[in-house]
């Protein structure tokens, strides 16, 4: 019994090569495959939640400033692709992140599909209040596992940043707004180099204790490998339950999917990714950044893991935004299936 | 205090359990000069090929597929096979297998000084017919002749099985079919069989399933994986293979060699990216990553194209380069 991918190709490649005949097995077969340990005898989650960060983390790191209508249309297309979490925008001051200056317009302009959550970044109380005012129903806060990175990125120490966030999580709790926490530099820092897994665990624990329902562990510069990922997750999962953890892997060194696979094998079932692999690595010119959602979904479906995502619709969204940005997709799945 | 001790013990045991999952050493089979250049649009001058191979010989790689003795009518990019084989500087630590599709090619290869050869089978009937104009059975009969003769002359033969995870014509391939072909090549006398995900459609799921079937017929120590990165799955697939006891990986410097079935899509996985992952996991390869990056740089300049290796792209532009050595030990 095989779990294979339904691959509806929009180009002559698929029709010529017969890949359309590949189809996704029914859920029963899928579950059995997962139970059989499809991946090298390891148990994998039956379902993985994808957190789509393209509209925020992706576009924030693109050189071209994208018109609000394009952002709104992208988010709407992603909503139709079956994603359940789409990070919509960021309430960081436009002085620092001009690409997200239209945050209110975007929040108010998107069509909010029932069952889909649209978290927004809120670095402090001011951002939080502005977000709630604009209709945000979920927010996210960003810590770092590296002191130097924290100072360079948000101009304060890790401790100071956590104090700021505590103010936000308190207010969010009172307002009944869930908060997601991010920890960056979990597998390496562009300034400090190696980052101790225990430090990552400490920061993750603090964010979790102050009320974040989920902590996303970010390999900010993509230097991690399965070895480092294993060690780090082992340390963090001692402090935070595994079902409250997510991985946010960058593909700067091509390691993202391998790292994600390891995370799945260790019980993680939430993965952040960016449509078309939007968002380069700000620390290495021309290098890639976020892992492409299409490539992640392809792997997950190939493993018989359910995501709820419609891959062809996702690729349509990727094609749309790449066209608008006048750039090539960073997704290999999209490149392979689109001969443009 | 006791809690701390127990914690450290747990950590140690966990680490031990994890390290036992992976081989301590992985052999890289560098296929760039043959599989890579054969699939590049640009015809590469003989001098450039020779220099590439010589640079790769200095990196610590122990196997470098040098060229192919297929008729130049079919593969014009490899028409200079004799010249290449005779001109490369052969390092004593390196083997230089060459492709030999039949007796004619085998004899030419031996006359040119080849000391190891490779034969190419397929797990898909349609692919076999379209690629080498005969059925799988017919191809194996041809290889039998080559392997027999090679045995007499004490020339090791490596086998390849293409379409191990999917065929551009037939779609999914039964893992039992793959196992059958692998077994036949192994029993004929191939010392190693490389399992190729020819169009890169495989995922860790299909890789695990295929290897599970193949390992029933052939020992893991005689198996290798040859993953294409067309759908970005190569490293995840290789990781799966390592977890299942495979310790030989084919790859191509700079990710040379596109996928002939999808214009503009990538093909071979980059040696640099594979090395980065293996070294990051504490797995030894004997290969110097920086020197491979240099060789990749050289051939990309000669081909006037960008590298497909993400590691090479990142290293090339990284502004805090010095930190990478600290992070990836």
XYZ file of C-alpha atoms in Angstrom:
669
model
C 0.000 0.000 0.000
C 1.482 3.252 -0.981
C 0.694 6.803 -0.035
C 1.429 8.931 -3.053
C 0.874 12.498 -3.953
C -1.990 13.750 -6.076
C -0.176 15.993 -8.437
C -2.389 18.074 -10.619
C -0.073 19.665 -13.054
C -0.929 22.892 -14.761
C 1.679 22.421 -17.430
C 2.426 19.992 -20.190
C 5.106 18.410 -17.983
C 2.541 16.597 -15.898
C 0.377 15.475 -18.772
C 3.379 14.263 -20.717
C 5.038 12.500 -17.863
C 1.977 10.946 -16.344
C 2.404 12.372 -12.880
C -1.325 13.037 -12.735
C -1.775 9.380 -12.006
C -0.198 9.885 -8.597
C -2.973 10.222 -6.077
C -3.349 10.653 -2.379
C -4.585 7.590 -0.566
C -7.669 7.682 1.582
C -7.224 8.699 5.234
C -7.352 5.103 6.544
C -4.460 4.072 4.383
C -2.636 7.259 5.254
C -2.980 6.676 8.973
C -1.760 3.118 8.628
C 1.268 4.212 6.668
C 2.158 6.703 9.338
C 1.690 4.035 11.971
C 3.939 1.677 10.033
C 6.630 4.281 10.451
C 6.852 5.292 6.823
C 9.966 7.258 7.474
C 12.745 4.922 8.526
C 10.760 3.246 11.279
C 9.961 6.435 13.135
C 6.486 7.477 14.250
C 5.308 10.631 12.590
C 2.337 12.875 13.380
C -0.806 12.026 11.432
C -1.485 15.687 10.847
C 0.750 18.737 10.637
C -0.404 22.312 10.969
C 1.322 24.678 8.544
C 1.763 28.243 9.732
C 2.038 30.329 6.576
C 4.361 33.272 7.187
C 4.768 34.468 3.599
C 2.626 37.615 3.818
C 4.528 38.809 6.896
C 7.959 37.224 7.348
C 8.209 36.694 3.606
C 7.178 40.085 2.272
C 8.892 41.921 5.123
C 12.215 40.631 3.822
C 11.623 41.255 0.154
C 13.346 44.232 -1.398
C 10.267 45.314 -3.368
C 7.558 47.047 -1.333
C 4.324 45.331 -2.260
C 1.090 47.333 -2.804
C -1.600 46.654 -0.185
C -4.061 45.211 -2.722
C -1.476 42.649 -3.787
C -0.906 41.620 -0.157
C -4.633 41.357 0.438
C -5.145 39.279 -2.683
C -2.252 36.999 -1.701
C -3.711 36.420 1.751
C -7.140 35.741 0.259
C -5.668 33.209 -2.172
C -3.816 31.532 0.703
C -7.053 31.395 2.695
C -8.595 29.438 -0.175
C -5.685 27.012 -0.292
C -6.668 25.270 2.934
C -4.114 26.861 5.254
C -5.431 27.288 8.782
C -2.948 29.907 10.003
C -1.744 32.818 7.884
C 0.462 35.444 9.482
C -1.043 38.543 7.947
C 1.086 41.536 8.883
C 3.167 43.188 11.542
C 2.402 46.015 13.951
C 6.025 47.031 14.260
C 6.675 50.721 13.682
C 6.887 51.485 9.942
C 9.997 53.454 10.790
C 11.746 50.089 11.248
C 9.731 47.933 8.857
C 8.348 50.127 6.071
C 7.147 47.076 4.120
C 4.489 46.557 6.791
C 3.343 50.178 7.035
C -0.068 49.283 5.581
C -0.784 46.925 8.451
C -4.214 48.359 9.294
C -5.344 48.478 5.685
C -4.321 44.863 5.159
C -6.049 43.654 8.344
C -9.238 45.403 7.368
C -9.058 44.490 3.684
C -8.586 40.712 3.866
C -11.504 38.360 3.617
C -11.353 36.376 6.862
C -12.264 32.830 6.085
C -13.976 30.991 8.973
C -11.657 28.479 10.589
C -8.533 30.406 9.543
C -6.483 32.366 12.016
C -4.611 35.549 11.011
C -1.995 36.293 13.682
C -0.027 39.550 13.522
C 3.278 40.547 15.018
C 3.175 42.875 18.029
C 6.557 43.823 19.506
C 5.142 45.833 22.401
C 1.948 47.082 24.031
C 1.534 49.941 21.580
C 1.668 47.522 18.656
C -0.711 45.180 20.463
C -3.319 47.882 21.044
C -3.074 49.056 17.443
C -3.452 45.439 16.278
C -6.539 44.777 18.381
C -7.994 48.068 17.226
C -7.503 46.955 13.642
C -9.357 43.725 14.359
C -6.525 41.292 15.179
C -7.760 38.162 16.936
C -4.315 36.627 17.519
C -0.862 38.109 17.999
C 2.758 36.993 18.018
C 5.824 38.131 19.925
C 9.471 37.664 19.017
C 12.235 36.714 21.413
C 15.811 35.653 20.653
C 18.100 33.019 22.094
C 21.097 35.253 21.461
C 21.874 38.388 23.437
C 23.754 40.070 20.612
C 21.002 39.365 18.138
C 18.421 40.759 20.528
C 20.416 43.952 20.968
C 21.042 44.401 17.266
C 17.539 43.447 16.178
C 15.307 45.093 18.793
C 17.776 47.200 20.708
C 17.484 45.532 24.085
C 18.681 42.457 25.983
C 16.775 39.155 25.940
C 15.567 39.806 29.505
C 14.361 43.292 28.673
C 12.514 41.989 25.632
C 10.810 39.308 27.712
C 9.679 41.936 30.180
C 8.156 43.913 27.331
C 6.407 40.797 26.094
C 5.012 40.036 29.514
C 3.098 43.310 29.315
C 1.696 42.191 25.963
C 0.786 38.671 27.077
C -0.972 40.054 30.139
C -3.023 42.457 28.085
C -3.728 39.736 25.527
C -4.921 37.368 28.234
C -7.331 39.987 29.532
C -8.597 40.611 26.025
C -8.926 36.870 25.329
C -6.403 37.117 22.470
C -4.086 34.082 22.009
C -0.363 34.815 21.751
C 2.221 32.858 19.781
C 5.881 33.167 20.772
C 8.890 33.050 18.449
C 12.458 32.352 19.465
C 15.032 33.278 16.858
C 18.636 32.067 16.434
C 17.845 28.662 17.908
C 20.504 26.902 15.843
C 22.992 29.701 15.395
C 23.409 33.471 15.447
C 24.968 35.682 12.781
C 26.868 37.515 15.536
C 27.491 35.024 18.302
C 27.885 31.884 16.228
C 26.890 28.785 18.196
C 23.882 29.127 20.512
C 23.469 26.870 23.514
C 20.383 24.607 23.383
C 19.859 25.320 27.076
C 19.629 29.039 26.384
C 17.007 28.329 23.712
C 15.111 26.166 26.194
C 15.232 28.907 28.803
C 13.767 31.548 26.510
C 11.137 29.131 25.151
C 10.150 28.237 28.703
C 9.735 31.861 29.708
C 7.559 32.636 26.723
C 5.459 29.541 27.394
C 5.135 30.367 31.100
C 3.963 33.884 30.375
C 1.091 32.486 28.341
C 2.175 31.836 24.743
C 0.125 28.891 23.521
C 2.809 27.867 21.051
C 6.520 28.581 20.629
C 8.029 28.651 17.169
C 11.738 27.836 17.153
C 13.499 29.716 14.373
C 16.710 28.754 12.620
C 17.071 32.371 11.633
C 20.128 32.049 9.398
C 19.458 28.490 8.254
C 22.755 27.113 9.518
C 21.192 24.242 11.447
C 21.535 20.598 10.498
C 19.703 17.512 11.773
C 22.371 17.115 14.449
C 21.886 20.557 15.962
C 18.104 20.392 15.518
C 17.957 17.150 17.506
C 20.031 18.527 20.369
C 18.083 21.759 20.541
C 14.654 20.098 20.454
C 15.734 17.661 23.081
C 16.657 20.539 25.420
C 13.525 22.551 24.678
C 11.098 19.649 24.969
C 12.322 19.122 28.529
C 10.872 22.566 29.372
C 7.930 22.975 27.005
C 5.509 20.203 25.932
C 6.207 19.065 22.394
C 2.640 19.784 21.252
C 3.239 23.467 22.049
C 6.299 23.654 19.809
C 6.763 24.573 16.153
C 9.802 24.796 13.895
C 10.598 27.738 11.640
C 13.430 26.609 9.396
C 15.298 28.727 6.924
C 16.693 27.087 3.840
C 19.780 29.244 3.459
C 22.058 26.181 3.503
C 19.518 23.840 1.919
C 18.933 22.043 5.235
C 15.345 23.024 5.956
C 13.435 19.932 4.862
C 15.916 17.576 6.524
C 15.621 19.633 9.734
C 11.840 19.608 9.523
C 11.854 15.836 9.052
C 13.895 15.431 12.219
C 11.506 17.703 14.084
C 8.550 15.595 12.934
C 10.342 12.454 14.090
C 10.734 14.093 17.480
C 7.019 14.770 17.777
C 6.728 18.321 16.442
C 3.553 18.778 14.420
C 3.571 22.482 13.570
C 5.767 23.843 10.800
C 6.227 27.442 9.673
C 6.891 28.056 6.005
C 6.514 30.737 3.358
C 4.728 30.475 0.038
C 7.217 30.448 -2.850
C 9.957 30.634 -0.210
C 9.392 34.372 0.064
C 11.834 36.294 2.183
C 15.522 36.120 1.633
C 18.112 35.832 4.347
C 18.902 39.393 5.402
C 22.390 38.320 6.462
C 23.543 36.832 3.181
C 22.896 38.694 -0.055
C 21.148 36.582 -2.619
C 20.914 33.564 -0.363
C 17.537 31.972 0.255
C 15.627 32.323 3.514
C 12.292 30.841 4.456
C 11.562 27.305 3.402
C 8.935 27.146 0.659
C 5.484 26.012 1.796
C 5.028 24.107 -1.459
C 8.138 22.022 -0.813
C 7.115 21.320 2.783
C 3.592 20.302 1.782
C 4.981 18.053 -0.976
C 7.141 16.246 1.556
C 4.377 15.947 4.141
C 1.854 14.612 1.654
C 4.451 12.189 0.347
C 4.822 10.938 3.918
C 1.069 10.415 4.163
C 0.727 13.269 6.635
C -2.415 15.365 6.359
C -2.167 19.157 6.185
C -5.508 20.226 4.749
C -3.596 22.223 2.152
C -4.479 22.121 -1.526
C -1.075 22.133 -3.202
C -2.164 23.344 -6.658
C -4.046 26.296 -5.102
C -1.021 27.051 -2.982
C 1.153 27.062 -6.083
C -1.294 29.446 -7.729
C -0.834 31.834 -4.819
C 2.928 31.472 -5.160
C 2.781 32.134 -8.882
C 0.667 35.228 -8.252
C 3.015 36.791 -5.735
C 6.127 35.986 -7.762
C 4.560 37.601 -10.775
C 3.762 40.699 -8.699
C 7.285 40.804 -7.305
C 8.728 40.055 -10.720
C 10.902 37.313 -9.323
C 11.395 33.579 -9.645
C 9.876 31.310 -7.049
C 12.252 29.771 -4.527
C 10.084 26.661 -4.365
C 11.603 23.684 -6.154
C 8.218 22.012 -6.430
C 6.853 25.082 -8.188
C 9.914 25.264 -10.458
C 9.616 21.600 -11.377
C 5.952 21.818 -12.250
C 6.013 25.143 -14.008
C 8.157 25.344 -17.073
C 7.834 29.120 -17.318
C 21.973 17.081 42.553
C 20.402 13.710 41.744
C 17.995 15.369 39.337
C 20.941 16.976 37.533
C 22.777 13.655 37.304
C 19.698 11.895 35.966
C 19.156 14.683 33.489
C 22.699 14.374 32.178
C 22.395 10.605 32.009
C 19.174 10.899 30.035
C 20.878 13.328 27.715
C 23.852 11.010 27.239
C 21.694 7.972 26.549
C 19.522 9.918 24.137
C 22.582 11.170 22.313
C 24.038 7.681 22.144
C 20.785 6.301 20.818
C 20.727 8.997 18.185
C 24.348 8.602 17.100
C 23.823 4.862 16.698
C 21.144 5.638 14.166
C 23.626 7.052 11.710
C 26.719 5.659 10.036
C 29.987 7.053 11.416
C 31.355 7.469 7.934
C 29.632 8.152 4.630
C 31.304 7.652 1.266
C 30.447 10.340 -1.274
C 30.412 9.287 -4.921
C 31.016 12.452 -6.907
C 29.111 12.280 -10.201
C 29.505 15.906 -11.313
C 32.049 15.360 -14.115
C 29.872 12.664 -15.693
C 26.215 12.773 -14.677
C 26.493 16.496 -14.054
C 28.238 17.675 -17.182
C 26.383 15.190 -19.373
C 23.164 17.013 -18.536
C 24.423 20.562 -18.875
C 23.399 22.496 -21.958
C 26.892 23.878 -22.510
C 29.522 21.622 -24.057
C 32.476 21.787 -21.776
C 36.002 21.870 -23.228
C 38.111 18.837 -22.397
C 40.680 20.958 -20.574
C 38.013 22.277 -18.233
C 36.718 18.778 -17.455
C 40.228 17.591 -16.670
C 40.871 20.535 -14.403
C 37.573 19.996 -12.619
C 38.370 16.349 -11.962
C 41.884 17.252 -10.799
C 40.482 19.836 -8.384
C 37.974 17.307 -7.076
C 40.789 14.780 -6.600
C 42.346 17.204 -4.115
C 39.248 17.547 -1.948
C 39.377 14.175 -0.218
C 36.696 12.575 -2.364
C 37.458 8.887 -2.831
C 35.261 8.207 -5.883
C 34.876 10.549 -8.853
C 32.873 9.375 -11.830
C 35.067 10.657 -14.618
C 33.289 10.123 -17.917
C 31.088 7.865 -19.985
C 31.886 5.428 -22.778
C 28.445 5.702 -24.301
C 28.437 6.363 -28.045
C 29.047 10.038 -28.726
C 26.141 9.815 -31.143
C 23.848 9.640 -28.098
C 25.868 11.624 -25.599
C 28.017 14.153 -27.464
C 29.011 15.861 -24.204
C 31.086 12.783 -23.352
C 32.721 12.351 -26.759
C 36.132 13.178 -25.294
C 35.988 10.254 -22.854
C 39.353 8.765 -23.836
C 41.158 12.092 -23.719
C 39.703 12.900 -20.292
C 40.536 9.545 -18.783
C 44.076 9.611 -20.060
C 44.821 13.193 -19.064
C 43.475 13.404 -15.523
C 45.964 13.213 -12.726
C 44.973 10.034 -10.912
C 45.328 10.422 -7.192
C 46.257 7.203 -5.401
C 43.385 7.717 -2.931
C 40.742 8.117 -5.587
C 38.859 5.782 -7.899
C 37.578 6.991 -11.271
C 34.685 4.797 -12.467
C 33.328 5.335 -15.978
C 30.011 4.443 -17.515
C 29.984 1.481 -19.905
C 26.600 0.577 -21.395
C 27.817 -2.475 -23.339
C 30.841 -4.550 -24.341
C 31.950 -2.054 -26.934
C 32.026 0.751 -24.388
C 33.675 -1.517 -21.832
C 36.495 -2.436 -24.175
C 37.089 1.196 -25.118
C 37.102 2.122 -21.443
C 39.656 -0.522 -20.553
C 41.818 0.432 -23.532
C 41.730 4.016 -22.259
C 42.883 2.900 -18.826
C 39.636 2.546 -16.843
C 40.007 0.524 -13.657
C 36.353 0.632 -12.596
C 33.146 0.759 -14.593
C 29.433 1.328 -14.056
C 26.316 -0.093 -15.702
C 22.873 1.515 -15.790
C 19.648 -0.398 -15.354
C 16.137 0.870 -14.763
C 13.220 -0.181 -12.603
C 10.796 1.046 -15.262
C 10.206 -0.787 -18.534
C 9.108 2.322 -20.396
C 12.099 4.316 -19.194
C 14.433 1.510 -20.217
C 12.965 1.414 -23.705
C 12.994 5.180 -24.139
C 16.429 5.682 -22.621
C 18.456 2.750 -23.964
C 16.084 1.298 -26.529
C 15.554 -2.103 -24.942
C 13.584 -3.838 -22.169
C 14.954 -4.224 -18.632
C 15.607 -7.914 -19.291
C 17.506 -7.180 -22.495
C 19.572 -4.500 -20.749
C 20.526 -6.902 -17.979
C 21.670 -9.459 -20.540
C 23.926 -6.795 -22.004
C 25.291 -5.925 -18.568
C 25.849 -9.572 -17.767
C 28.366 -9.692 -20.587
C 30.124 -6.588 -19.320
C 30.153 -7.758 -15.710
C 31.441 -11.210 -16.669
C 34.304 -9.771 -18.668
C 35.024 -7.162 -15.984
C 35.196 -9.937 -13.376
C 37.770 -11.818 -15.412
C 39.852 -8.683 -15.642
C 39.278 -7.859 -11.965
C 37.587 -4.601 -12.766
C 34.920 -3.709 -10.177
C 31.484 -2.872 -11.537
C 28.994 -0.514 -9.954
C 25.333 -0.827 -10.841
C 22.762 1.950 -11.122
C 19.008 1.529 -11.017
C 17.120 4.542 -12.254
C 13.479 5.499 -11.561
C 13.693 3.907 -8.132
C 11.098 6.327 -6.730
C 9.118 7.212 -9.831
C 9.242 7.287 -13.616
C 8.519 10.237 -15.903
C 6.438 7.883 -18.087
C 4.966 5.274 -15.749
C 4.525 7.317 -12.601
C 5.038 5.426 -9.302
C 7.205 2.300 -9.428
C 6.532 -0.696 -7.191
C 9.306 -1.055 -4.630
C 9.332 -4.805 -5.241
C 10.173 -4.146 -8.881
C 13.091 -1.952 -7.818
C 14.259 -4.670 -5.454
C 14.100 -7.256 -8.247
C 16.347 -5.247 -10.572
C 18.776 -4.355 -7.783
C 19.020 -7.991 -6.772
C 19.770 -9.060 -10.314
C 22.573 -6.538 -10.698
C 24.031 -7.463 -7.339
C 23.902 -11.188 -8.031
C 25.519 -10.690 -11.419
C 28.482 -9.177 -9.637
C 28.021 -5.444 -9.072
C 29.819 -4.624 -5.825
C 27.448 -1.744 -5.151
C 24.092 -0.661 -6.548
C 23.108 2.994 -6.581
C 19.372 3.665 -6.333
C 18.430 6.694 -8.374
C 15.465 8.978 -7.843
C 15.830 10.004 -11.458
C 13.169 12.721 -11.532
C 13.441 13.707 -7.874
C 9.794 12.965 -7.061
C 10.598 10.799 -4.066
C 9.913 11.797 -0.477
C 11.083 10.236 2.799
C 7.937 8.104 2.708
C 8.603 6.514 -0.665
C 12.357 6.328 0.042
C 11.738 4.358 3.227
C 9.323 2.007 1.501
C 11.676 1.391 -1.411
C 14.704 0.790 0.801
C 12.699 -1.532 3.005
C 12.011 -3.741 -0.028
C 15.503 -3.516 -1.470
C 17.244 -4.276 1.822
C 15.412 -7.609 1.939
C 17.375 -8.633 -1.161
C 20.712 -6.801 -0.939
C 22.786 -5.833 2.128
C 22.763 -2.083 3.004
C 26.530 -2.019 2.770
C 26.178 -2.662 -0.972
C 23.620 0.080 -1.533
C 23.896 3.765 -2.346
C 21.345 6.516 -2.943
C 21.422 8.896 -5.877
C 18.857 11.576 -5.119
C 17.774 14.340 -7.433
C 16.657 17.588 -5.899
C 14.055 18.487 -8.507
C 11.340 18.812 -5.853
C 13.698 19.932 -3.079
C 13.442 16.551 -1.321
C 16.973 15.249 -1.769
C 18.506 15.976 1.636
C 15.419 14.740 3.500
C 15.535 11.567 1.375
C 19.236 11.116 2.020
C 18.657 11.574 5.746
C 16.039 8.823 5.614
C 18.465 6.560 3.765
C 21.137 7.163 6.405
C 18.648 6.317 9.138
C 18.063 3.038 7.333
C 21.713 2.128 7.279
C 22.797 3.356 3.856
C 26.290 4.849 3.973
C 27.067 5.764 0.371
C 25.625 8.864 -1.231
C 25.952 10.094 -4.822
C 26.034 13.831 -5.387
C 27.245 16.409 -7.882
C 29.499 19.386 -7.219
C 27.525 22.646 -7.501
C 24.460 20.512 -8.224
C 25.569 20.173 -11.826
C 23.161 18.524 -14.168
C 19.614 19.688 -14.549
C 16.600 17.434 -14.772
C 16.192 16.588 -18.453
C 12.438 16.107 -17.916
C 11.626 19.547 -16.523
C 13.166 22.572 -18.164
C 14.922 24.818 -15.707
C 14.302 22.531 -12.773
C 17.231 21.317 -10.695
C 18.595 17.794 -10.860
C 21.456 16.281 -8.932
C 21.778 17.164 -5.280
C 24.803 19.359 -4.568
C 27.791 17.706 -2.993
C 28.386 20.842 -0.922
C 24.904 20.713 0.613
C 25.219 17.000 1.362
C 28.609 17.503 3.021
C 27.292 20.390 5.092
C 24.505 18.199 6.430
C 26.733 15.187 7.111
C 29.428 17.201 8.850
C 26.796 19.027 10.874
C 25.595 15.624 12.079
C 29.103 14.605 13.072
C 29.364 12.094 10.226
C 32.834 11.805 8.694
C 33.351 11.929 4.942
C 37.038 12.706 4.547
C 36.076 15.553 2.238
C 37.132 19.183 2.598
C 33.986 21.254 2.009
C 35.864 24.458 1.192
C 37.833 22.736 -1.551
C 34.630 21.323 -3.055
C 33.157 24.820 -3.006
C 36.245 26.025 -4.892
C 35.865 23.288 -7.498
C 32.186 24.209 -7.812
C 33.111 27.834 -8.222
C 35.541 26.943 -10.972
C 33.106 24.866 -13.022
C 30.273 27.371 -12.637
C 32.505 30.139 -13.933
C 33.524 27.927 -16.842
C 29.859 27.162 -17.582
C 28.890 30.759 -16.967
C 26.108 29.769 -14.617
C 25.122 30.077 -10.993
C 25.767 27.241 -8.602
C 22.797 25.119 -7.516
C 24.380 24.614 -4.123
C 22.729 26.611 -1.355
C 25.781 26.247 0.827
C 27.988 27.708 -1.900
C 25.507 30.549 -2.445
C 25.330 31.345 1.261
C 29.065 31.036 1.882
C 29.864 33.159 -1.096
C 27.879 36.116 0.171
C 27.936 35.674 3.883
C 29.007 38.812 5.631
C 29.744 37.118 8.943
C 31.552 34.218 7.353
C 33.817 33.593 10.302
C 30.906 32.504 12.455
C 30.068 29.615 10.171
C 33.160 27.721 11.220
C 32.097 28.029 14.835
C 28.573 26.881 14.168
C 29.093 23.994 11.798
C 31.799 21.813 13.283
